[in-house]
XYZ file of C-alpha atoms in Angstrom:
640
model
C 0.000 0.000 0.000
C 1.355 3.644 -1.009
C -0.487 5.295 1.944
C 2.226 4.967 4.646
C 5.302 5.833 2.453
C 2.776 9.401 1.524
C 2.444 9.908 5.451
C 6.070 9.415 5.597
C 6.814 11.580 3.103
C 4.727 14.132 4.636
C 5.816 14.061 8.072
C 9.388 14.350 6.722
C 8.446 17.254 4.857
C 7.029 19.181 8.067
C 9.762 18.168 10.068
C 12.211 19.946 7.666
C 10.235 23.117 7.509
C 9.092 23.443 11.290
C 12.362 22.180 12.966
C 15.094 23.817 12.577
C 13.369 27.571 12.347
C 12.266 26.293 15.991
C 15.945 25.265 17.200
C 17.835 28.095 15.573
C 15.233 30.584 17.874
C 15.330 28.747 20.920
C 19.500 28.267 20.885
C 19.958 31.567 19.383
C 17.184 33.411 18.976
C 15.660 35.804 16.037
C 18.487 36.856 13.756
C 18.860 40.335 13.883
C 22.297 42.801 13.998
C 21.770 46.427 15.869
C 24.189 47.837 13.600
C 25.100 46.637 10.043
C 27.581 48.683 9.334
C 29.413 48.262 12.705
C 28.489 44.558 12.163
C 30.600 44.411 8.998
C 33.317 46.492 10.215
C 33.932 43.944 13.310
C 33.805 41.007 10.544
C 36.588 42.588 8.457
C 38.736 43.420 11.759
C 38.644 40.505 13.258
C 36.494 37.468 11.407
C 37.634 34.516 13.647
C 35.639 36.052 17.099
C 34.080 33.088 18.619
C 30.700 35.568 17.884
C 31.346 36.034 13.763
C 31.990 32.216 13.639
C 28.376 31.250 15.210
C 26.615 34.297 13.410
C 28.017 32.749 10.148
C 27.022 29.696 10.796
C 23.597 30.495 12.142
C 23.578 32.409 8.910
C 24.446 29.697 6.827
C 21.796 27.504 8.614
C 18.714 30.000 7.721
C 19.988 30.223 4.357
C 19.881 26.388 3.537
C 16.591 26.230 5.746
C 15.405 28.772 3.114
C 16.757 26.831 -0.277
C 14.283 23.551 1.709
C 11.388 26.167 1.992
C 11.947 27.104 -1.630
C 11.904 23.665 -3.085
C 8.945 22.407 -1.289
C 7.253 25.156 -2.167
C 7.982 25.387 -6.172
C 6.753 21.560 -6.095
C 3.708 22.143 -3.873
C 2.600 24.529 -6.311
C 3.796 22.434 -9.784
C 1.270 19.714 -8.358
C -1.413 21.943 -7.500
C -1.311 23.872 -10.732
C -1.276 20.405 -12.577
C -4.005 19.366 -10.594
C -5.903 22.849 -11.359
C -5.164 21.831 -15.334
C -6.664 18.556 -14.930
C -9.991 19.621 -13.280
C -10.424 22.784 -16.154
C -10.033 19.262 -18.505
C -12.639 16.964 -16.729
C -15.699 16.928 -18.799
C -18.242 16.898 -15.669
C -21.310 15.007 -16.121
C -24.299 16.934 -17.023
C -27.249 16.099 -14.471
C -28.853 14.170 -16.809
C -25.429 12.003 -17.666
C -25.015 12.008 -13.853
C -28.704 9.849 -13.209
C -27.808 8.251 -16.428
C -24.385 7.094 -15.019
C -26.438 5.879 -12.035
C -28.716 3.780 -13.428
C -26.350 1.710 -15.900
C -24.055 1.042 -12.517
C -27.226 -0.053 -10.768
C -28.479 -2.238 -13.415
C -24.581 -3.693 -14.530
C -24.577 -4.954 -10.954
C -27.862 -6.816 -11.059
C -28.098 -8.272 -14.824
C -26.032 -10.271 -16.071
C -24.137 -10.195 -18.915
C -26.226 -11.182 -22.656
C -24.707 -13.418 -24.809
C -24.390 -12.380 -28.701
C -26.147 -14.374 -31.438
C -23.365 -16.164 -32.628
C -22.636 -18.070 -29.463
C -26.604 -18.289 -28.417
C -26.291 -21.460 -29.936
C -22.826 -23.353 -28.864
C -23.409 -24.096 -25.580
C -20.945 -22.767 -22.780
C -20.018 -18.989 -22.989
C -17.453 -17.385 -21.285
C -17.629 -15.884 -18.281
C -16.366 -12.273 -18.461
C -16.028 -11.556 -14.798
C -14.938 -8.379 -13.954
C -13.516 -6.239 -16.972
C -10.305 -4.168 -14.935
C -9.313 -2.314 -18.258
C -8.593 0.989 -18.393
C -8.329 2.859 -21.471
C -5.687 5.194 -21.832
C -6.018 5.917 -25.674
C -6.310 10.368 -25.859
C -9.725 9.784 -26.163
C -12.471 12.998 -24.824
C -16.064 13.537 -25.646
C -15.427 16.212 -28.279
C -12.478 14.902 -29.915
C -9.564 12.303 -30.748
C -5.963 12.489 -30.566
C -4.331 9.918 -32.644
C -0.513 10.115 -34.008
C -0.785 12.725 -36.633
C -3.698 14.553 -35.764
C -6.766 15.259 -33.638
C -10.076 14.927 -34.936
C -13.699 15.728 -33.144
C -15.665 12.966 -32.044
C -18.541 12.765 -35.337
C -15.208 12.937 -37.783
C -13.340 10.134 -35.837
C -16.726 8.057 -36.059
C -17.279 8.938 -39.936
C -13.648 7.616 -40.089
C -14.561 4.707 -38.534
C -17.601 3.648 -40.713
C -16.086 4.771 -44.121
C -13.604 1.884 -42.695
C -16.160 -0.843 -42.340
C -17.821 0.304 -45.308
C -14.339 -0.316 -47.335
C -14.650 -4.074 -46.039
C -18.030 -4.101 -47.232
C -16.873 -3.590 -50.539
C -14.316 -6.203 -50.870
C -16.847 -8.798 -49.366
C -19.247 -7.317 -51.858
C -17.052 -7.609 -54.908
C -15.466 -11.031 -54.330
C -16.123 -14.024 -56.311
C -15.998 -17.527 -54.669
C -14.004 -20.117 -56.271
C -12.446 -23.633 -55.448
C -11.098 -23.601 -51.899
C -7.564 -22.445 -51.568
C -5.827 -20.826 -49.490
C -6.330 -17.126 -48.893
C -3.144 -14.733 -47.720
C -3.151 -11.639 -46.814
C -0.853 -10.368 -49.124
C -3.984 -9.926 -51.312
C -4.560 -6.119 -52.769
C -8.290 -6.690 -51.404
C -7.658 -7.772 -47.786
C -4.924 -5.874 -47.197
C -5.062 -3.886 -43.429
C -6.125 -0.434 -43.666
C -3.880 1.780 -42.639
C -2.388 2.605 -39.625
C -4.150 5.985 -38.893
C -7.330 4.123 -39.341
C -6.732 1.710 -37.184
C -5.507 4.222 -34.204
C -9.331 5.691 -34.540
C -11.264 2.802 -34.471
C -9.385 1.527 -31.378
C -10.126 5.093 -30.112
C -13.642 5.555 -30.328
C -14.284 2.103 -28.880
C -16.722 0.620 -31.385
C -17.315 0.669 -35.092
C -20.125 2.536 -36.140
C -22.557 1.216 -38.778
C -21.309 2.249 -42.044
C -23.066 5.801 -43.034
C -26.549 5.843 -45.658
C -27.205 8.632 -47.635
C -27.809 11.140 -45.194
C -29.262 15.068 -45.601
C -26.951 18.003 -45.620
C -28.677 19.433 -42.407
C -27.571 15.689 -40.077
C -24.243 15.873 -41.427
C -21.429 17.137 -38.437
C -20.356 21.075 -39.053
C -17.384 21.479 -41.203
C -16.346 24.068 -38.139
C -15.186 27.003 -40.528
C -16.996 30.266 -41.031
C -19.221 30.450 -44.076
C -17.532 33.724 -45.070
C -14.179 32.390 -45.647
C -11.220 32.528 -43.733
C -7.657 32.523 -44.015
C -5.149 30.246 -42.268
C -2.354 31.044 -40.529
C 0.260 29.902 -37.114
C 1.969 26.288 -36.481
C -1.345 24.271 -37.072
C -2.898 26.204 -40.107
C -1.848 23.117 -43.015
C -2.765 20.388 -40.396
C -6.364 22.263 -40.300
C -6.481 22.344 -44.106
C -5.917 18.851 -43.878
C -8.507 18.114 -41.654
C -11.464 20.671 -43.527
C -10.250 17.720 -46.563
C -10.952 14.658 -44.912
C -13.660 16.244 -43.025
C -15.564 17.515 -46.578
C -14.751 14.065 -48.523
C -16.580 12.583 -45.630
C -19.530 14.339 -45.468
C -19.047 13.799 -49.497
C -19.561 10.032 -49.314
C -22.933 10.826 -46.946
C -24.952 12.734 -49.645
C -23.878 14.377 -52.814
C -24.966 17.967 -52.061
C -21.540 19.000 -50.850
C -18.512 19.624 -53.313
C -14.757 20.099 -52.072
C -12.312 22.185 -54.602
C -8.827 22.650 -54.593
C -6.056 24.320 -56.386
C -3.412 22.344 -57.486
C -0.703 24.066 -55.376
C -2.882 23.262 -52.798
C -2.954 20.079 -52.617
C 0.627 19.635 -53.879
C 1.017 21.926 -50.121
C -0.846 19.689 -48.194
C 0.034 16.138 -49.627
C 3.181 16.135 -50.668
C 4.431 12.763 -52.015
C 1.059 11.799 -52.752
C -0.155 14.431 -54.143
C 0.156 12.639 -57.870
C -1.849 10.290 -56.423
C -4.776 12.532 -55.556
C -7.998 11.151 -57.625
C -11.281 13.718 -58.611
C -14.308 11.647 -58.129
C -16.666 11.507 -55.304
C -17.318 15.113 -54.368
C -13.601 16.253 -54.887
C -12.723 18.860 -58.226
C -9.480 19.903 -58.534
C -8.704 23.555 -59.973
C -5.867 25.109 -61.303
C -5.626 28.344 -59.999
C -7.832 30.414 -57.480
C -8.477 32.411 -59.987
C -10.501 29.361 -61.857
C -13.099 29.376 -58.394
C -14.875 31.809 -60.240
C -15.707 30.352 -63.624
C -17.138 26.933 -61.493
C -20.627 26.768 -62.320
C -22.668 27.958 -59.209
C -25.729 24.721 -59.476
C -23.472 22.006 -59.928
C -24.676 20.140 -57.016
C -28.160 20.811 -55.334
C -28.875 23.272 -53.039
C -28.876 21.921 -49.335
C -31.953 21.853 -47.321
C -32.345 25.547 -44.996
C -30.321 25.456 -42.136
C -27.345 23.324 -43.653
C -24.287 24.534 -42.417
C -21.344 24.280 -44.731
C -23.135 25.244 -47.487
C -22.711 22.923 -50.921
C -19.131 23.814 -51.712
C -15.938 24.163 -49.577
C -13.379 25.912 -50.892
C -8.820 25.046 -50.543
C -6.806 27.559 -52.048
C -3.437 28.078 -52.010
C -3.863 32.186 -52.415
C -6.985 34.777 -51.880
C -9.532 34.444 -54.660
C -10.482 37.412 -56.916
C -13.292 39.979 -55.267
C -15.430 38.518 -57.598
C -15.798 34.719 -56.567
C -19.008 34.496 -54.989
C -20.203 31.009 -53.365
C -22.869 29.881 -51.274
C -19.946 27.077 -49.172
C -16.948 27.781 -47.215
C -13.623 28.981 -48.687
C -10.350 28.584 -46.632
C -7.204 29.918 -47.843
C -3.735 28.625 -46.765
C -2.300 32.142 -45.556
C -3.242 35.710 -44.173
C -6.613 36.836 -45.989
C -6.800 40.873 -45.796
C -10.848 40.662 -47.220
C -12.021 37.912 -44.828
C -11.001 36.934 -41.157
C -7.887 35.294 -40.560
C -7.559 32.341 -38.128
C -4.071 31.488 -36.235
C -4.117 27.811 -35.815
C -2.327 26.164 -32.891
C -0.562 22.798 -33.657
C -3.507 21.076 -31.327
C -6.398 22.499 -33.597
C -7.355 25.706 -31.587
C -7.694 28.890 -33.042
C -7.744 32.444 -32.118
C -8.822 35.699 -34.338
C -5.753 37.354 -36.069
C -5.342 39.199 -33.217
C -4.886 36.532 -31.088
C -7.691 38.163 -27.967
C -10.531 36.216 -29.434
C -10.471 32.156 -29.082
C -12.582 30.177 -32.010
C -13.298 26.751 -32.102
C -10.975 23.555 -32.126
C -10.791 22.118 -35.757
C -9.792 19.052 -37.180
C -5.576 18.604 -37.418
C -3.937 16.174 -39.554
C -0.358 15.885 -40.772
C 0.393 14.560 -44.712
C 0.830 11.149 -43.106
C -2.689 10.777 -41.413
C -4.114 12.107 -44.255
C -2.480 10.385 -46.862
C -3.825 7.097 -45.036
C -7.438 8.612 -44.689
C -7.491 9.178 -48.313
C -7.211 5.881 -48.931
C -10.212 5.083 -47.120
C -12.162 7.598 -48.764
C -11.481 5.873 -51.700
C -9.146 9.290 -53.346
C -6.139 7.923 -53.404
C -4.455 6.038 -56.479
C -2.451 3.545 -56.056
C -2.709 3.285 -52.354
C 0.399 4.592 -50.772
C 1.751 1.507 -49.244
C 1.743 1.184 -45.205
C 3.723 -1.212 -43.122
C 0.642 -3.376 -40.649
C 0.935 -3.600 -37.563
C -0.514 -7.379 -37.640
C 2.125 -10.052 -39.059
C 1.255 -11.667 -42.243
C -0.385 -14.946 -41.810
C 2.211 -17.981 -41.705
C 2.101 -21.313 -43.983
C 0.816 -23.948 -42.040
C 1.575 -27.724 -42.307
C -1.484 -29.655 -42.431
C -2.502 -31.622 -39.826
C -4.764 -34.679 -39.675
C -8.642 -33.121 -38.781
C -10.463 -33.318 -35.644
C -14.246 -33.139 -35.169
C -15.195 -29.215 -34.100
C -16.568 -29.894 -30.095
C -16.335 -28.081 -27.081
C -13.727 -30.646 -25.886
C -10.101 -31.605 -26.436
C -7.869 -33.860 -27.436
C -7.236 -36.575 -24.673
C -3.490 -35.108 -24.832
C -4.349 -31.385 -24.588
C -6.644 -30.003 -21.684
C -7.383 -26.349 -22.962
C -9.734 -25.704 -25.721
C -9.653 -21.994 -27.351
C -12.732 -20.989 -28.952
C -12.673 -18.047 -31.683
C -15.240 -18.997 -33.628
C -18.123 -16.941 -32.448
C -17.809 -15.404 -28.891
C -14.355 -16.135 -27.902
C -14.010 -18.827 -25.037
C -11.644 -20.246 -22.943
C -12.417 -24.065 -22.351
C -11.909 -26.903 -19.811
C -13.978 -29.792 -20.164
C -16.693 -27.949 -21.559
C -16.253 -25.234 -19.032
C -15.735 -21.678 -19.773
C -13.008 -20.232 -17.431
C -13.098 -16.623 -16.448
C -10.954 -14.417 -18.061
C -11.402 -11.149 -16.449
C -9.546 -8.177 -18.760
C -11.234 -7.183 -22.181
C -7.674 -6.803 -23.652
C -6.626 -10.445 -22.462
C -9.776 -12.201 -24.732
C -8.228 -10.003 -27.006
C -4.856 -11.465 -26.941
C -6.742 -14.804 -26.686
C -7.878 -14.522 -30.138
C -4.718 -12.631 -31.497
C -2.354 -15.472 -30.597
C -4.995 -17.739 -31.832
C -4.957 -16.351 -35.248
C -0.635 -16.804 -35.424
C -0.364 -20.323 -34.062
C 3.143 -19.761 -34.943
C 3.512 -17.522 -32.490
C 4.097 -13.517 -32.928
C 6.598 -10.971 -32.147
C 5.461 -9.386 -28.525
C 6.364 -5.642 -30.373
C 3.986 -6.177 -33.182
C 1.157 -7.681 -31.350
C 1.093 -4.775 -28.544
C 1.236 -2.530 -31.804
C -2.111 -4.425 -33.062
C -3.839 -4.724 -29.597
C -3.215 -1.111 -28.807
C -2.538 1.188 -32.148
C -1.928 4.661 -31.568
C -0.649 4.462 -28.007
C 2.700 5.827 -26.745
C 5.479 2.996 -27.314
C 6.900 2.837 -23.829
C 3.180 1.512 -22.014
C 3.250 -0.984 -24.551
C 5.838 -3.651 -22.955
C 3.993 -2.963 -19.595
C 0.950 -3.321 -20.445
C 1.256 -6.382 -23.057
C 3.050 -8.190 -20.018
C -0.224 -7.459 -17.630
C -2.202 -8.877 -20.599
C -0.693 -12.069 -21.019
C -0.166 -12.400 -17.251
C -4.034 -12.320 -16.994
C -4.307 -14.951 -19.388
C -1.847 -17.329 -17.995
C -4.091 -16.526 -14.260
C -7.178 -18.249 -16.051
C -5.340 -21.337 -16.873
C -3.679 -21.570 -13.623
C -6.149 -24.292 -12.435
C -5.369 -26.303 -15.182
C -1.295 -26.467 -14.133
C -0.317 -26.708 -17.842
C 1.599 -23.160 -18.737
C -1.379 -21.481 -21.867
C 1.740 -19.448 -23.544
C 4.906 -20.316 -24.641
C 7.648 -17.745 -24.933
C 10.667 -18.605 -27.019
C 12.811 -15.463 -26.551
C 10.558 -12.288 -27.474
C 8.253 -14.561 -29.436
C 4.519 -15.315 -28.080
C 2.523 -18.070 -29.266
C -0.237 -20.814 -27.610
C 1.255 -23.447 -26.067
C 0.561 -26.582 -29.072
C 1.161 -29.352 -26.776
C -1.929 -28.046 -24.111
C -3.908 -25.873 -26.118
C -6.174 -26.677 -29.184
C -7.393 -24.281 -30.914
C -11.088 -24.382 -33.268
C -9.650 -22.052 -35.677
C -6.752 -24.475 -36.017
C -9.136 -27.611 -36.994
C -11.065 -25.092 -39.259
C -7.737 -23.737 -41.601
C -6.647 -28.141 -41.231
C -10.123 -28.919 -43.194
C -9.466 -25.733 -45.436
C -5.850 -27.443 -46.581
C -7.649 -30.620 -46.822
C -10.305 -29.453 -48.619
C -7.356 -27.338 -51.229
C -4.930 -30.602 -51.724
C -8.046 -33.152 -52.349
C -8.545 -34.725 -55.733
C -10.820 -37.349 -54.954
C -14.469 -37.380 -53.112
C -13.993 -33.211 -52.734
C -17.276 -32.931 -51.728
C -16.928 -34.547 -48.220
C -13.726 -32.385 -47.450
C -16.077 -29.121 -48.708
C -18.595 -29.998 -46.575
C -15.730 -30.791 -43.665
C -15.030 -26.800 -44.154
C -18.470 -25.726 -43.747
C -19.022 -27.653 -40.668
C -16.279 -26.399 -39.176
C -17.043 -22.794 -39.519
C -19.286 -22.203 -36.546
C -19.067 -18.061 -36.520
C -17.431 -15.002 -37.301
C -13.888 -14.599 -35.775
C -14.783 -13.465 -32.689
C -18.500 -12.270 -32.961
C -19.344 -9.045 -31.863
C -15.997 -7.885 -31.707
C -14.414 -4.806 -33.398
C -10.523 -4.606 -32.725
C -9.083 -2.673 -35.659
C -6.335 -5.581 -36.868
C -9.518 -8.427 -37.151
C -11.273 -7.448 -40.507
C -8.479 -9.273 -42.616
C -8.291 -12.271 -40.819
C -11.711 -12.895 -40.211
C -12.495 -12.083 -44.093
C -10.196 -14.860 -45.070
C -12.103 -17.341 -43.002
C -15.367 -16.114 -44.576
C -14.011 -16.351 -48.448
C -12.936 -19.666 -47.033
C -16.608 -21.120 -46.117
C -17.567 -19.120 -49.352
C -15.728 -20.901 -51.433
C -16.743 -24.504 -50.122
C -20.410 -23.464 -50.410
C -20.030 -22.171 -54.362
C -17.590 -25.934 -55.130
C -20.812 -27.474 -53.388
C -23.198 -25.805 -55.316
C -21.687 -26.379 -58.460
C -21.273 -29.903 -57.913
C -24.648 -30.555 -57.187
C -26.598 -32.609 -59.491
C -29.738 -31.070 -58.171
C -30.575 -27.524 -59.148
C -32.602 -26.716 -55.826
C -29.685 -28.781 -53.913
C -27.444 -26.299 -55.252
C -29.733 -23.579 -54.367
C -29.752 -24.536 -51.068
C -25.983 -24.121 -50.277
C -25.980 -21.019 -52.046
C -28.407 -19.554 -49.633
C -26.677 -20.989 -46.826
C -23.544 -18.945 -48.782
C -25.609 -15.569 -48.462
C -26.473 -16.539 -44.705
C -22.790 -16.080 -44.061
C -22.228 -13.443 -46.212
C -25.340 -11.434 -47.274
C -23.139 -8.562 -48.873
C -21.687 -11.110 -51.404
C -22.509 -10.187 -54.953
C -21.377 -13.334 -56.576
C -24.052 -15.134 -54.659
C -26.838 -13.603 -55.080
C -26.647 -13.610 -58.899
C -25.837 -17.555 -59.252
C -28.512 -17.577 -56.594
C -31.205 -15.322 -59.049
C -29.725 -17.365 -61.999
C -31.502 -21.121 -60.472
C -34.172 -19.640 -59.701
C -34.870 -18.198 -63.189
C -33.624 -21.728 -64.418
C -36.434 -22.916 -62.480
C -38.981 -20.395 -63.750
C -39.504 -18.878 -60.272
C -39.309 -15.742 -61.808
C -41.113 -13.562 -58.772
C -38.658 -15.239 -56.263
C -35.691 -13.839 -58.242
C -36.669 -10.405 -58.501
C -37.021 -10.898 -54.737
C -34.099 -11.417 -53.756
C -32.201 -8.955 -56.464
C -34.589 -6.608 -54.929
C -33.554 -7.473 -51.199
C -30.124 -7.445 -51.999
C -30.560 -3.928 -53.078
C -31.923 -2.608 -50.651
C -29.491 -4.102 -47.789
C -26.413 -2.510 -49.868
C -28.591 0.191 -49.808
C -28.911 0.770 -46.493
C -25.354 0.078 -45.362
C -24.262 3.155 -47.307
C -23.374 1.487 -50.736
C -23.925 3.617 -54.042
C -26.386 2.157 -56.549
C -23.114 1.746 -58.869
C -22.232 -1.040 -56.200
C -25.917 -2.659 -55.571
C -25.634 -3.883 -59.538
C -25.627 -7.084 -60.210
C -24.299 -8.066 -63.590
C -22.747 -11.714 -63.672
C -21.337 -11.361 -60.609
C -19.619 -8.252 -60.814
């Protein structure tokens, strides 16, 4: 406990300040010479008196009492300021929030804890206990700090669900084929950047990916509708952010327009500006000058009250007095016909003359925004970024094992990541108490051949300072090996700085899943049995319910894998409706799946069920529909 060593410490403290004042007066009394001058004259005469000795030394006593005094004091005072500086930062609970807050403690402590849908039907869930994390990501309620940037809380979350929506996509647009074996060195399930990835662990949660949305629901753009000009440490980063923030609110609804001048972006980008594509709500201009011949309807008007207006404005140099636009213009330096804004590095601003504060905008570097470009789909090629997650490894096949909630009679730990993640003995679900710990679970699961411990913090925890990394990785895995400590078989096995689950105690249902998948790839004969092996393996999404930034690729893989054994079953079926039948089971697992649904429509024309097909086209639509996707990506032409 820390309390004594503070009393201690305290009592220490007062000792040093109240003793010795308190000795020097009662052996010598109040220091205090009748006469300086006559003082100092005695001193120079004769320094060695018996009385200059003790006056110098009680001198030198008060003087080092003092230099005590001063030090306690400057630290009091560095603590209580700091303190001062937190409180100003505490966002306090509204009262509202505050009988909110109440009533979710009240009811966590009474209900318990509801399973997902996944794992509804698998018996045995695991018991979460206690969750003791504590997240330390620069997370408030108005805003984001990742590495590169800070971004407000409804442009972090747009982040976020442009992310899932780029997933959506590739699941959309891939074709099942024979089984093989998926990598993720694939262009289509490569990891999104690292930026991306810092957000989403940020904010928590992934947000459902945005629908069409009107102007007046979309988050401000946080800019003055008269224009302003940019200046200070921060003003590019801002520039930055007003581009990611428009292109968002771009992909919502198509009533907002961003333009640019070419300098501009070759300002802002750098590198990649080359790269920089004009589609999707983005025009690039040559000059400033040029704002003024863009035609002023060429997007709708947005509904009354929009903020933001239909066009935003990035150039490099004041426009001529004779651009008028109903949006926002921002230019990159000192405006003398508009206000101008000096932006701190951290996103706040202040009127040119620095006595009025404005809001806090978005802040990017080239970096962050180079990877958020990518997500926004305006980047060409993709600028390449190093994961954080290690590629996938080859694995040796092994002979397969029926998927149960039991083990091998020479293992006694059974890891479930096949729906809601698990930790199994005999059945049993052992508690494993920290959020970040089922986490790991699944992460070392996924790299049976174990993973270097700097790259997995790097995936658990993107975006967070690398020194609380090693610390906090070490807690993690120390809370897993805790769980299994009633079985007395070690969970983990370290070789060096190199993680993996222990193979000769641990067995693993993703492991007997990817064993049927290379069964089901090498087969020549009977194919259909080791297809259907794959499906019955598959009992869930990698960890169901779950949105850790590094699992999309991983758990996309095992998707296209079950994918792929349901389109080699349906094509090998004799029977038309047979082959219907695993095709639907197909769009159970992945409704989003293009391919599917048109072999799917295609049978059921075959079979004259004309009404049916139309059905499900028209279904299909509408769910691509309302996850956000354009009508270019709801078609459904052979598959593509």
């Amino acid at each position: 406990m820390r309390w004594p060593r503070h009393v201690a410490s305290l009592l220490l403290t007062a000792v040093l300040l109240v003793g010795p004042p308190i000795l020097l007066v009662r052996m010598v009394g109040w220091p205090s010479v009748d006469s300086p001058r006559v003082a100092l004259w005695q001193w120079v005469r004769d320094p060695l008196t018996e009385q200059n000795l003790i006056l110098l030394l009680v001198g030198l006593a008060w003087l080092l009492w003092a230099f005590v005094a001063y030090l306690v004091t400057a630290a009091t005072a560095t603590r209580v300021w700091a303190g001062v500086r937190w409180l100003r930062r505490l966002p306090l609970p509204t009262p509202w929030q505050a009988t909110a807050t109440g009533v979710a403690g009240a009811a966590a402590l009474t209900i318990a804890t509801p399973t997902t849908p996944e794992a509804s039907h698998q018996g045995t869930t695991t018991t979460t206990g206690t969750d003791h994390d504590t997240v330390e990501q620069a997370d408030t309620t108005d805003g984001v700090a990742v590495p590169g940037g800070w971004l407000p809380r409804d442009v972090a979350e747009q982040v976020s669900a442009a992310a899932g929506l780029v997933w959506l996509r590739r699941r959309r647009a891939y074709r099942p084929t024979r089984p093989h074996r998926h990598t993720e060195d694939a262009e289509d399930l490569a990891p999104l950047p690292a930026t991306v990835a810092a957000i989403e662990s940020a904010i928590g949660s992934r947000p459902p990916p945005p629908a069409p949305a009107p102007a007046a629901s979309l988050p401000p753009i946080g800019f003055p509708p008269a224009g302003v000009g940019l200046t200070g440490p921060g003003a590019r980063d801002a520039a930055r952010g007003l581009l990611i923030t428009a292109l968002l609110a771009a992909m919502r609804q198509n009533t907002v327009e961003l333009v640019i001048t070419r300098r501009a972006v070759d300002m802002l980008l750098g590198p990649a500006a080359p790269h920089l594509q004009a589609r999707a709500g983005l025009r690039i201009i040559d000059t400033a000058a040029h704002a003024t011949t863009l035609p002023a309807d060429a997007t709708p008007a947005p509904p009354d009250g929009a903020e933001g207006g239909r066009r935003v404005l990035i150039l490099d140099e004041p426009p001529p007095s004779s651009l008028a636009t109903s949006g926002t213009t921002v230019v990159l330096t000192a405006w003398p016909h508009a206000t101008t804004w000096h932006v701190e590095a951290d996103g706040h601003t202040h009127a040119s003359d620095m006595a009025t504060a404005g809001p806090r905008v978005c802040v990017l570097d080239a970096v962050a925004t180079t990877d958020l470009l990518t997500v926004t789909g305006h980047l060409h090629p993709p600028t390449p970024d190093t994961p954080t997650q290690p590629q996938p490894q080859v694995r040796v096949p092994r002979p397969t094992a029926p998927h149960h909630d039991t083990i091998h009679p020479d293992k006694r730990m059974l890891v479930r990541v096949l729906g809601e993640p698990a930790l199994l003995v005999d059945g049993t679900a052992l508690t494993v108490r920290r959020t970040a710990a089922r986490q790991a679970l699944v992460f070392l699961a996924v790299h049976p051949d174990g993973v270097d411990s700097h790259l997995m913090a790097e995936a658990l925890w993107p975006g967070l300072p690398g020194q609380r990394l090693t610390g906090r990785l070490y807690t993690t895995l120390s809370e897993l090996r805790t769980a299994a400590r009633t079985t007395g078989l070690p969970i983990i096995d370290r070789t060096g700085d190199r993680y993996r689950l222990h193979p000769d105690h641990v067995e693993v249902d993703l492991w007997q899943f990817h064993r049927a998948v290379d069964r089901a790839a090498a087969i020549l004969t009977d194919p259909s049995t080791a297809w259907q092996a794959v499906v019955d393996a598959y009992t869930g999404d990698l960890a169901a319910g779950h949105t850790w930034a590094w699992l999309d690729p991983h758990r996309e893989i095992i998707r296209r894998h079950v994918l792929d054994a349901y389109a080699a079953l349906a094509a090998a079926a004799p029977d038309p409706r047979q082959a219907l039948a695993y095709l639907q089971d197909g769009i159970r697992v992945d409704p989003y799946n293009a391919d599917l649904h048109h072999r799917a429509a295609s049978i059921l024309a075959s079979l004259g069920e004309h009404i049916a097909a139309a059905d499900l086209t028209d279904r299909y639509t509408r769910r691509l529909a309302t996850a956000g996707l354009t009508a270019e990506d709801a078609l459904i032409r052979g598959g593509t």
